[in-house]
Short mmCIF file of C-alpha atoms in Angstrom, two decimals:
data_model
loop_
_atom_site.label_atom_id
_atom_site.label_comp_id
_atom_site.label_asym_id
_atom_site.label_seq_id
_atom_site.Cartn_x
_atom_site.Cartn_y
_atom_site.Cartn_z
CA MET A 24 119.35 75.09 123.05
CA HIS A 25 119.20 77.25 126.11
CA PRO A 26 121.41 80.37 125.99
CA ILE A 27 123.52 79.09 128.92
CA ALA A 28 124.33 75.96 127.08
CA ALA A 29 125.05 78.00 123.96
CA ALA A 30 127.29 80.26 125.88
CA GLU A 31 129.27 77.24 127.10
CA MET A 32 129.64 76.18 123.46
CA ALA A 33 130.70 79.76 122.61
CA ARG A 34 133.88 79.37 124.69
CA GLY A 35 136.61 79.03 122.19
CA VAL A 36 134.53 80.22 119.30
CA GLY A 37 136.11 83.59 118.54
CA ASP A 38 136.91 86.22 121.13
CA ASP A 39 135.40 85.39 124.41
CA LYS A 40 134.71 89.14 124.95
CA VAL A 41 132.50 89.10 121.83
CA PRO A 42 128.77 88.90 123.25
CA PHE A 43 126.42 86.34 122.09
CA ARG A 44 123.07 88.05 122.48
CA ALA A 45 120.58 85.17 122.33
CA ARG A 46 117.30 84.35 124.19
CA PRO A 47 114.67 81.62 123.96
CA HIS A 48 110.87 81.80 124.04
CA HIS A 49 110.67 84.32 121.17
CA VAL A 50 107.51 83.84 119.02
CA HIS A 51 108.22 84.92 115.47
CA ARG A 52 105.11 86.18 113.41
CA THR A 53 104.87 87.36 110.01
CA TRP A 54 103.51 91.05 109.70
CA ALA A 55 100.23 89.65 108.26
CA GLY A 56 99.94 87.06 110.96
CA THR A 57 99.82 84.29 108.34
CA PHE A 58 102.65 82.23 109.84
CA SER A 59 104.38 82.00 113.14
CA SER A 60 107.16 79.79 114.58
CA LEU A 61 109.15 79.29 117.78
CA PRO A 62 112.89 79.54 117.06
CA GLU A 63 115.10 77.73 119.55
CA LEU A 64 117.16 80.99 119.91
CA TYR A 65 116.43 84.49 118.90
CA ILE A 66 119.72 86.38 118.28
CA GLN A 67 120.21 90.08 118.01
CA PRO A 68 123.83 90.91 117.23
CA GLU A 69 125.09 94.56 117.46
CA THR A 70 128.42 94.18 115.82
CA LEU A 71 129.84 92.37 112.85
CA ALA A 72 132.03 90.34 115.20
CA GLU A 73 128.81 89.17 116.95
CA VAL A 74 127.27 88.18 113.58
CA GLU A 75 130.38 86.15 112.72
CA LYS A 76 130.40 84.50 116.27
CA ALA A 77 126.73 83.55 115.93
CA VAL A 78 127.37 81.84 112.53
CA SER A 79 130.36 80.15 113.83
CA LEU A 80 128.67 78.95 116.82
CA ALA A 81 125.63 77.63 114.77
CA ARG A 82 128.03 75.63 112.63
CA ARG A 83 129.59 74.14 115.78
CA CYS A 84 126.15 73.43 117.26
CA ARG A 85 124.78 72.00 114.05
CA ARG A 86 121.98 74.62 113.77
CA ARG A 87 120.20 76.24 110.73
CA ILE A 88 120.16 80.06 110.73
CA VAL A 89 117.17 82.20 109.46
CA VAL A 90 117.49 86.03 109.14
CA THR A 91 114.51 88.10 109.55
CA GLY A 92 113.57 91.80 109.72
CA CYS A 93 110.02 93.01 109.98
CA GLY A 94 108.58 89.67 108.55
CA HIS A 95 106.62 91.52 105.96
CA SER A 96 106.55 88.57 103.61
CA PRO A 97 103.36 86.71 104.27
CA SER A 98 104.81 83.33 103.43
CA ASN A 99 106.76 80.87 105.64
CA ILE A 100 110.25 81.78 104.26
CA THR A 101 111.33 83.12 107.67
CA CYS A 102 109.83 80.39 109.83
CA THR A 103 112.21 78.20 111.82
CA SER A 104 112.42 75.98 115.00
CA SER A 105 116.23 76.57 114.82
CA TRP A 106 118.10 79.80 115.27
CA MET A 107 116.78 83.18 114.18
CA VAL A 108 118.96 86.26 113.61
CA ASN A 109 117.42 89.72 113.73
CA LEU A 110 119.62 92.71 112.66
CA ASP A 111 117.39 95.54 114.14
CA ARG A 112 120.29 96.43 116.43
CA PHE A 113 122.80 96.31 113.45
CA ALA A 114 121.18 99.26 111.66
CA ARG A 115 123.42 102.20 111.42
CA VAL A 116 124.48 104.42 108.38
CA LEU A 117 128.20 104.11 108.27
CA SER A 118 129.07 106.71 105.67
CA VAL A 119 127.51 109.13 103.25
CA ASP A 120 129.31 110.88 100.38
CA ARG A 121 127.01 113.62 99.36
CA ALA A 122 128.95 114.45 96.23
CA SER A 123 128.79 110.97 94.78
CA GLY A 124 125.53 109.75 96.52
CA ILE A 125 127.45 106.59 97.72
CA VAL A 126 126.01 105.46 101.11
CA VAL A 127 127.24 102.52 103.26
CA ALA A 128 124.83 101.11 105.81
CA GLN A 129 124.48 98.08 108.07
CA ALA A 130 122.11 95.73 106.58
CA GLY A 131 119.50 95.67 109.38
CA ILE A 132 118.40 99.40 108.80
CA ARG A 133 114.72 99.70 108.04
CA LEU A 134 113.96 101.65 104.99
CA TYR A 135 112.14 104.32 106.77
CA SER A 136 115.17 104.96 108.92
CA LEU A 137 117.50 104.90 105.85
CA CYS A 138 115.26 107.40 103.98
CA ASP A 139 115.24 109.80 107.00
CA GLU A 140 119.00 109.63 107.31
CA LEU A 141 119.39 110.28 103.53
CA ASP A 142 117.00 113.18 103.68
CA ARG A 143 119.12 114.79 106.34
CA ASN A 144 122.07 114.64 103.96
CA GLY A 145 119.95 116.05 101.06
CA LEU A 146 119.57 112.63 99.42
CA ALA A 147 116.93 109.99 98.67
CA MET A 148 116.68 106.52 97.26
CA PRO A 149 115.90 106.64 93.54
CA ASN A 150 113.14 104.10 93.83
CA LEU A 151 110.87 102.58 96.50
CA GLY A 152 108.33 99.97 96.87
CA SER A 153 104.92 100.46 98.44
CA ILE A 154 106.11 100.17 101.98
CA ASN A 155 109.14 101.23 103.94
CA GLN A 156 109.01 98.69 106.95
CA GLN A 157 111.51 96.29 105.58
CA SER A 158 115.26 96.25 106.25
CA ILE A 159 117.36 97.22 103.26
CA ALA A 160 118.65 93.68 103.27
CA GLY A 161 115.25 92.12 103.31
CA ALA A 162 114.03 94.44 100.50
CA ILE A 163 116.82 93.53 98.04
CA SER A 164 116.84 89.82 99.02
CA THR A 165 113.30 89.27 97.86
CA GLY A 166 113.27 91.30 94.74
CA THR A 167 111.44 94.37 95.88
CA HIS A 168 110.42 96.82 93.04
CA GLY A 169 108.58 100.16 92.63
CA SER A 170 106.24 101.55 90.06
CA SER A 171 108.38 102.91 87.30
CA MET A 172 109.32 102.24 83.66
CA HIS A 173 112.40 104.37 84.44
CA HIS A 174 113.66 102.01 87.10
CA GLY A 175 114.09 98.26 87.81
CA LEU A 176 114.38 96.32 91.09
CA VAL A 177 115.44 98.33 94.11
CA SER A 178 118.68 96.18 93.99
CA GLU A 179 119.81 97.97 90.74
CA ASP A 180 121.17 100.81 93.00
CA ILE A 181 123.26 98.51 95.08
CA VAL A 182 126.97 98.75 94.20
CA ALA A 183 128.45 96.42 96.77
CA LEU A 184 127.58 93.92 99.57
CA ARG A 185 129.21 92.22 102.48
CA ILE A 186 127.95 88.83 103.35
CA THR A 187 128.82 86.63 106.32
CA LEU A 188 128.92 83.14 104.92
CA ALA A 189 128.48 79.73 106.65
CA SER A 190 132.24 79.63 107.34
CA GLY A 191 131.86 82.55 109.63
CA VAL A 192 133.84 84.70 107.19
CA THR A 193 132.47 87.85 105.78
CA GLU A 194 133.11 88.41 102.12
CA TYR A 195 132.92 91.60 100.02
CA CYS A 196 131.25 91.38 96.63
CA SER A 197 130.46 93.83 93.76
CA PRO A 198 130.20 93.92 90.02
CA ASP A 199 133.92 93.74 89.90
CA VAL A 200 134.88 91.63 92.84
CA ASN A 201 133.25 88.25 93.53
CA ARG A 202 130.78 89.12 90.78
CA ASP A 203 129.04 85.60 91.02
CA LEU A 204 128.41 86.04 94.68
CA PHE A 205 127.09 89.67 93.99
CA ARG A 206 124.61 88.38 91.44
CA ALA A 207 123.44 85.71 93.73
CA GLY A 208 123.48 88.10 96.81
CA LEU A 209 121.44 90.71 95.12
CA LEU A 210 118.37 88.40 95.36
CA SER A 211 119.50 85.66 97.80
CA LEU A 212 116.20 84.71 99.61
CA GLY A 213 118.27 84.27 102.66
CA ALA A 214 119.81 81.19 101.23
CA LEU A 215 123.48 82.27 100.95
CA GLY A 216 124.41 83.73 104.26
CA ILE A 217 123.79 86.96 106.35
CA VAL A 218 123.94 90.25 104.31
CA VAL A 219 125.61 92.59 106.90
CA GLU A 220 126.50 95.69 104.83
CA VAL A 221 124.96 97.47 101.79
CA THR A 222 126.61 100.05 99.66
CA LEU A 223 124.05 101.93 97.59
CA ARG A 224 123.88 104.87 95.26
CA ALA A 225 121.46 107.66 96.33
CA VAL A 226 120.22 110.58 94.42
CA PRO A 227 119.60 114.26 95.35
CA ALA A 228 116.36 114.44 97.44
CA PHE A 229 113.28 115.03 95.41
CA THR A 230 109.65 115.96 95.64
CA LEU A 231 106.84 114.45 93.59
CA HIS A 232 103.68 116.02 92.27
CA TRP A 233 101.21 113.08 92.03
CA ARG A 234 97.71 112.90 90.59
CA GLN A 235 95.35 110.02 90.65
CA THR A 236 92.23 109.56 88.51
CA ILE A 237 89.50 106.96 88.58
CA ASP A 238 87.91 105.91 85.23
CA ALA A 239 86.51 102.88 83.45
CA ASP A 240 88.98 100.01 82.89
CA SER A 241 88.22 100.09 79.13
CA LYS A 242 89.97 103.54 78.92
CA LEU A 243 92.99 102.07 80.60
CA PHE A 244 93.15 99.02 78.21
CA ASN A 245 92.56 101.31 75.11
CA ASP A 246 95.38 103.65 76.28
CA TRP A 247 97.67 100.72 77.22
CA SER A 248 101.15 101.03 75.67
CA ARG A 249 104.66 101.67 76.66
CA ARG A 250 104.03 105.33 76.30
CA PHE A 251 101.20 105.19 78.78
CA TRP A 252 103.35 103.61 81.42
CA ALA A 253 106.20 106.04 80.54
CA GLN A 254 104.14 109.16 80.64
CA SER A 255 105.45 110.05 84.17
CA GLU A 256 108.54 108.66 86.04
CA PHE A 257 106.24 106.81 88.52
CA VAL A 258 102.91 105.17 87.42
CA ARG A 259 100.74 102.66 89.13
CA VAL A 260 97.18 101.34 88.79
CA TRP A 261 94.58 99.78 91.01
CA TRP A 262 92.15 97.73 89.04
CA PHE A 263 88.65 96.86 90.38
CA PRO A 264 87.25 93.68 88.76
CA TYR A 265 83.57 93.96 89.66
CA THR A 266 82.97 97.61 88.89
CA ARG A 267 85.49 97.44 85.94
CA ARG A 268 87.17 100.66 86.91
CA ALA A 269 90.79 101.66 87.50
CA VAL A 270 92.57 104.21 89.55
CA VAL A 271 95.69 105.59 87.74
CA TRP A 272 98.36 107.21 89.90
CA LYS A 273 101.15 109.08 88.29
CA ALA A 274 104.00 111.28 89.76
CA GLU A 275 106.58 113.58 88.40
CA LYS A 276 109.44 115.40 90.05
CA THR A 277 108.74 119.10 90.86
CA GLN A 278 110.10 122.13 92.63
CA GLU A 279 106.70 123.24 93.73
CA PRO A 280 106.01 123.76 97.54
CA ARG A 281 104.68 120.74 99.42
CA ARG A 282 100.83 120.35 99.31
CA ASP A 283 99.21 117.45 101.18
CA PRO A 284 96.34 115.47 99.85
CA PRO A 285 92.82 116.80 100.70
CA ALA A 286 91.56 115.63 104.14
CA SER A 287 88.68 113.26 104.11
CA TYR A 288 86.76 112.14 107.16
CA TYR A 289 86.43 108.64 105.45
CA ASP A 290 90.14 108.26 104.92
CA ARG A 291 90.71 108.07 108.59
CA ALA A 292 89.45 105.76 111.31
CA LEU A 293 85.91 105.69 110.02
CA GLY A 294 86.84 104.37 106.64
CA TYR A 295 89.37 101.88 108.20
CA TYR A 296 86.83 100.22 110.46
CA VAL A 297 83.84 100.42 107.91
CA TYR A 298 85.88 98.59 105.33
CA HIS A 299 87.33 96.07 107.94
CA ASN A 300 83.91 95.12 109.08
CA LEU A 301 82.45 94.95 105.62
CA LEU A 302 85.25 92.52 104.73
CA TYR A 303 84.35 90.49 107.71
CA LEU A 304 80.82 90.45 106.59
CA GLY A 305 82.10 89.16 103.33
CA GLN A 306 83.53 86.20 105.21
CA LEU A 307 79.99 85.22 106.12
CA VAL A 308 78.11 86.45 102.97
CA PRO A 309 80.64 86.42 100.20
CA ARG A 310 78.16 87.65 97.63
CA VAL A 311 78.25 91.18 99.19
CA LEU A 312 81.81 91.69 98.14
CA PRO A 313 81.07 93.26 94.66
CA TRP A 314 78.93 95.81 96.51
CA VAL A 315 81.68 96.35 99.00
CA GLU A 316 84.03 97.13 96.20
CA TRP A 317 81.66 99.68 94.72
CA PHE A 318 80.89 101.40 98.05
CA VAL A 319 84.35 101.47 99.71
CA PHE A 320 86.29 102.54 96.72
CA GLY A 321 83.63 104.93 95.65
CA MET A 322 83.87 106.58 99.01
CA GLN A 323 87.64 106.62 98.84
CA TYR A 324 88.22 107.66 95.25
CA GLY A 325 84.96 109.00 94.08
CA PHE A 326 81.88 107.32 92.50
CA ALA A 327 82.06 109.43 89.30
CA ASN A 328 84.50 108.49 86.52
CA GLY A 329 87.06 111.22 86.14
CA SER A 330 87.35 111.94 89.89
CA THR A 331 90.73 113.03 90.68
CA THR A 332 92.99 113.73 93.68
CA SER A 333 96.50 115.30 93.79
CA ALA A 334 99.28 116.40 96.16
CA ILE A 335 102.92 117.33 96.33
CA GLN A 336 105.00 115.38 98.83
CA PRO A 337 108.69 114.15 99.37
CA SER A 338 109.46 111.00 97.45
CA ARG A 339 109.86 109.09 100.63
CA GLN A 340 106.20 109.67 101.52
CA ALA A 341 104.62 109.89 98.09
CA LEU A 342 105.64 106.57 96.85
CA LEU A 343 104.24 104.66 99.86
CA MET A 344 100.84 102.94 100.21
CA ASN A 345 98.98 101.91 103.39
CA CYS A 346 98.63 98.06 103.39
CA LEU A 347 95.73 98.49 105.85
CA TYR A 348 95.06 94.95 107.06
CA SER A 349 96.56 91.48 107.39
CA GLN A 350 96.58 90.07 103.97
CA PHE A 351 97.67 87.37 101.56
CA VAL A 352 99.45 88.70 98.49
CA ASN A 353 100.14 86.78 95.28
CA GLU A 354 102.10 88.91 92.71
CA TRP A 355 103.53 87.86 89.37
CA ALA A 356 105.71 89.42 86.76
CA ILE A 357 104.53 89.15 83.11
CA PRO A 358 105.53 91.03 79.83
CA LEU A 359 103.93 94.53 79.95
CA ALA A 360 102.21 94.12 76.53
CA LYS A 361 100.21 91.14 77.89
CA GLY A 362 98.50 93.24 80.62
CA PRO A 363 95.25 93.97 79.00
CA GLU A 364 94.68 90.36 77.92
CA ALA A 365 95.63 89.09 81.41
CA LEU A 366 93.14 91.57 83.13
CA ARG A 367 90.37 91.06 80.61
CA ARG A 368 90.67 87.17 80.95
CA LEU A 369 90.63 87.51 84.81
CA SER A 370 87.54 89.84 84.46
CA SER A 371 85.69 87.39 82.20
CA TRP A 372 86.40 84.54 84.69
CA LEU A 373 85.39 86.51 87.92
CA ASN A 374 82.36 88.13 86.33
CA HIS A 375 81.10 85.01 84.54
CA LEU A 376 81.00 86.98 81.23
CA THR A 377 79.31 85.38 78.24
CA PRO A 378 80.01 85.93 74.62
CA ASP A 379 77.06 88.34 74.50
CA ASP A 380 78.88 90.68 76.90
CA PRO A 381 81.00 93.38 74.87
CA ASP A 382 83.85 92.90 77.43
CA TYR A 383 84.00 89.14 77.04
CA VAL A 384 87.15 87.37 76.01
CA PRO A 385 87.79 83.65 76.39
CA HIS A 386 89.64 83.12 79.60
CA ASN A 387 90.35 79.34 79.25
CA ILE A 388 90.96 79.09 83.07
CA PRO A 389 90.33 75.53 83.96
CA PHE A 390 88.73 76.18 87.35
CA SER A 391 85.16 77.14 88.12
CA ALA A 392 84.37 80.65 89.47
CA ASP A 393 80.82 79.54 90.52
CA GLY A 394 80.01 81.01 94.00
CA LEU A 395 83.43 82.72 94.20
CA TYR A 396 83.68 86.29 95.20
CA VAL A 397 87.07 88.01 95.92
CA HIS A 398 88.52 91.15 97.36
CA ALA A 399 89.70 94.17 95.46
CA PRO A 400 91.65 95.78 94.04
CA VAL A 401 94.36 94.11 91.97
CA GLU A 402 97.50 96.18 92.24
CA VAL A 403 99.16 96.90 88.83
CA ARG A 404 102.81 98.12 88.62
CA VAL A 405 105.62 98.22 86.19
CA SER A 406 109.47 98.23 85.96
CA ASP A 407 112.14 97.82 83.40
CA THR A 408 115.15 96.05 84.58
CA THR A 409 116.75 95.87 81.18
CA LEU A 410 117.66 99.57 81.62
CA THR A 411 120.12 98.95 84.46
CA SER A 412 123.83 98.84 83.96
CA SER A 413 124.28 96.77 87.04
CA PRO A 414 124.44 92.96 86.91
CA ARG A 415 121.07 91.35 87.16
CA PRO A 416 120.37 88.96 89.92
CA TYR A 417 120.37 85.36 88.93
CA LEU A 418 116.79 84.87 90.32
CA ASP A 419 115.54 88.25 88.90
CA PRO A 420 111.87 87.50 88.07
CA THR A 421 111.51 90.29 85.68
CA VAL A 422 111.14 90.03 81.88
CA ASP A 423 114.47 89.38 80.18
CA ASP A 424 114.09 91.73 77.16
CA GLY A 425 111.67 94.53 77.96
CA PRO A 426 109.35 96.16 80.43
CA THR A 427 107.77 94.08 83.27
CA LEU A 428 104.26 94.26 84.43
CA TYR A 429 103.41 93.11 88.10
CA LEU A 430 99.93 92.00 88.96
CA ASN A 431 99.26 91.54 92.64
CA ALA A 432 96.00 89.80 93.70
CA THR A 433 95.51 90.82 97.28
CA LEU A 434 93.16 88.99 99.74
CA TYR A 435 92.55 90.62 103.05
CA ARG A 436 92.25 88.70 106.37
CA PRO A 437 89.66 90.62 108.37
CA TYR A 438 90.29 90.14 112.01
CA HIS A 439 92.93 87.55 110.96
CA CYS A 440 90.42 85.23 109.36
CA ASP A 441 91.44 83.54 106.08
CA PRO A 442 89.08 84.39 103.18
CA PRO A 443 87.12 81.37 101.84
CA CYS A 444 87.97 82.14 98.31
CA ARG A 445 91.67 82.01 98.73
CA ARG A 446 92.51 78.51 97.42
CA ARG A 447 90.40 78.66 94.28
CA TYR A 448 91.19 82.20 93.32
CA TYR A 449 94.91 81.71 93.65
CA GLN A 450 94.73 78.46 91.78
CA ALA A 451 93.14 80.21 88.93
CA PHE A 452 95.24 83.37 89.15
CA GLU A 453 98.59 81.39 89.12
CA TRP A 454 97.40 79.23 86.28
CA LEU A 455 96.53 82.36 84.29
CA MET A 456 99.92 83.98 85.14
CA ARG A 457 101.85 80.85 84.08
CA ASP A 458 99.89 80.85 80.89
CA MET A 459 100.99 84.44 80.27
CA GLY A 460 104.62 83.51 80.61
CA GLY A 461 104.80 84.94 84.26
CA ARG A 462 107.10 84.40 87.23
CA PRO A 463 106.05 84.90 90.85
CA HIS A 464 107.38 87.56 93.14
CA TRP A 465 109.54 85.58 95.55
CA ALA A 466 108.17 87.27 98.79
CA LYS A 467 104.53 86.58 98.07
CA ASN A 468 101.98 83.59 98.80
CA PHE A 469 102.48 81.58 95.64
CA GLU A 470 102.03 77.87 95.40
CA THR A 471 103.98 77.22 92.23
CA HIS A 472 106.82 74.91 93.07
CA ARG A 473 110.28 73.58 91.89
CA PRO A 474 109.48 71.94 88.57
CA GLU A 475 107.65 74.94 87.08
CA ILE A 476 110.18 77.37 88.57
CA GLU A 477 113.14 75.52 87.08
CA ALA A 478 111.38 75.81 83.70
CA MET A 479 110.94 79.59 84.31
CA TYR A 480 114.62 80.25 85.15
CA GLY A 481 116.48 77.65 83.13
CA GLN A 482 120.29 78.08 83.51
CA ARG A 483 120.07 81.06 85.92
CA ILE A 484 118.67 79.00 88.68
CA GLN A 485 121.46 76.44 88.03
CA ASP A 486 123.98 79.28 88.25
CA PHE A 487 122.37 80.47 91.69
CA ARG A 488 122.53 76.96 92.93
CA ARG A 489 126.14 76.63 91.98
CA VAL A 490 127.04 79.77 93.94
CA ARG A 491 124.81 78.79 96.91
CA ASP A 492 126.32 75.32 97.21
CA GLU A 493 129.84 76.67 97.09
CA VAL A 494 129.32 79.12 99.99
CA ASP A 495 126.87 76.97 102.13
CA PRO A 496 127.53 73.28 101.26
CA ASP A 497 125.90 72.02 104.47
CA GLY A 498 122.72 74.05 104.11
CA MET A 499 122.90 76.23 107.19
CA PHE A 500 120.75 78.80 105.52
CA VAL A 501 118.23 76.27 103.84
CA GLY A 502 114.69 75.58 105.01
CA PRO A 503 111.52 74.02 103.69
CA TRP A 504 110.44 77.02 101.74
CA HIS A 505 113.83 76.94 99.83
CA ARG A 506 113.60 73.23 99.31
CA ASP A 507 110.13 73.42 97.77
CA ARG A 508 111.06 76.26 95.32
CA ILE A 509 114.77 76.85 94.50
CA MET A 510 116.79 73.91 95.65
CA ALA A 511 117.62 71.00 93.30
CA SER A 512 115.90 67.72 93.95
CA GLY A 513 118.12 65.42 96.06
CA ASP A 514 119.05 64.42 99.54
CA LYS A 515 118.66 66.70 102.48
CA LEU A 516 121.78 68.81 103.46
CA GLN A 517 123.40 68.26 106.74
CA LEU A 518 122.14 71.44 108.38
CA GLU A 519 119.04 71.88 106.29
CA GLU A 520 115.86 72.28 108.28
CA VAL A 521 112.84 70.21 107.53
CA GLU A 522 109.24 71.03 108.49
CA THR A 523 107.76 68.46 110.69
CA ALA A 524 104.41 69.95 111.52
CA ARG A 525 102.00 72.75 110.93
CA ARG A 526 98.86 73.75 112.92
CA THR A 527 96.36 76.52 113.12
CA VAL A 528 96.80 78.86 115.98
CA PRO A 529 94.21 80.87 117.87
CA GLY A 530 93.35 84.13 116.09
CA GLY A 531 94.27 82.80 112.67
CA GLY A 532 97.47 81.82 110.90
CA LEU A 533 99.68 78.75 110.89
CA ARG A 534 102.48 77.80 113.18
CA THR A 535 105.25 75.71 111.69
CA TYR A 536 107.63 73.40 113.44
CA GLY A 537 110.86 71.94 112.04
CA GLU A 538 114.07 70.16 112.91
CA VAL A 539 117.63 70.01 111.58
#
């Protein structure tokens, strides 16, 4: 619908003085370039009244709404041919109480801006994921987590939400008010409405002294225990399947003065382009990838086991990681104790180990690894959502009764070219993760669908659907991604969008088309 036609429809919907900031011809792309779409209208509201008016107008025009921030999820969850709402202009911190740490912010604020504003007030987020480009609403709505046994999901520090529902009415929810809506809204996947305001609990700003060491993965497996993962407040690991090594990164709070990591000529543009071009070579000659792993990560971390690096940085910098290039990511949550078994089985499959090899374990993966070569590393992180006193989201993928391990199989897309190993590697990886009792990270490129997901979540997905159906019975916030994974089987809802076509676009990636 052209903005002029939409403006005509807008007459009589709310206050005529409330703007409807919409434009056509916007191409939406995921950060990784994996998907794109052409929304009919791209709407950037600047006030709550504008958000509510956009929702009311969408209902009157019989349109679906998708909300997007930076599009960091590499899946098609934010693709639409209908109306897209972006909250980048609805992104202010509304209040900060330094004494209690309670902060109220508009939901479109990006994490880097929020962290900067908190720092100016002597505060920080208790926990962060590996990147800070997402909006606060996007981070909590997809189950973002960090790297700590002392923390759960980022959403555990959210104390209240305001959500504009399909009715055009904005509802407040918290652990004590609209508790069911709050539990659904803490990990909503964009299927409930538009999160417009977030109240969170910050902590006094802190500095981290971090140290990373590279060693044989056998040492990691032998040391593996809850104690290993709890040795520092923040711990994460990168595992290299071909060289069978692991980088262990751990960080503790400190009062020491800042000290940046040692400068390296390789860590700058040289390393970036060397690695990128070696990955592209791997597209043409996949068997070079084990050598690429040895060379690139030896240059980055050191070729000798025991090589270490350390630094002292503010938490908002220390906890971040450079994602480097366009990539597919497939991350799953499994019980912490199953980590060594999962990685050893994956190693046996990828490296074609035989019973004569001392590192061999039966992998039982029912897919062939012949001729298959993959990118490295696998990111290994941990959390413990059972420690939180806040209500857990209905769609919380973490383990119900103990610490959770996250295994993230990354595949880069050099110069936006899809790696030839993707389909078979992810088939095998997801089969292994399901065999280990895992659940997929909602924001990633997983291909497990409704029947398996229903079995993973049981009553909790039924509870989520009940709340979702109550606040959006016509499916204004439902699209093909939701239908494939979290919606009950049944007839299409009145405003639900259905994907009608998908095609490859120049430069790589897929463009989707849909209709309501």
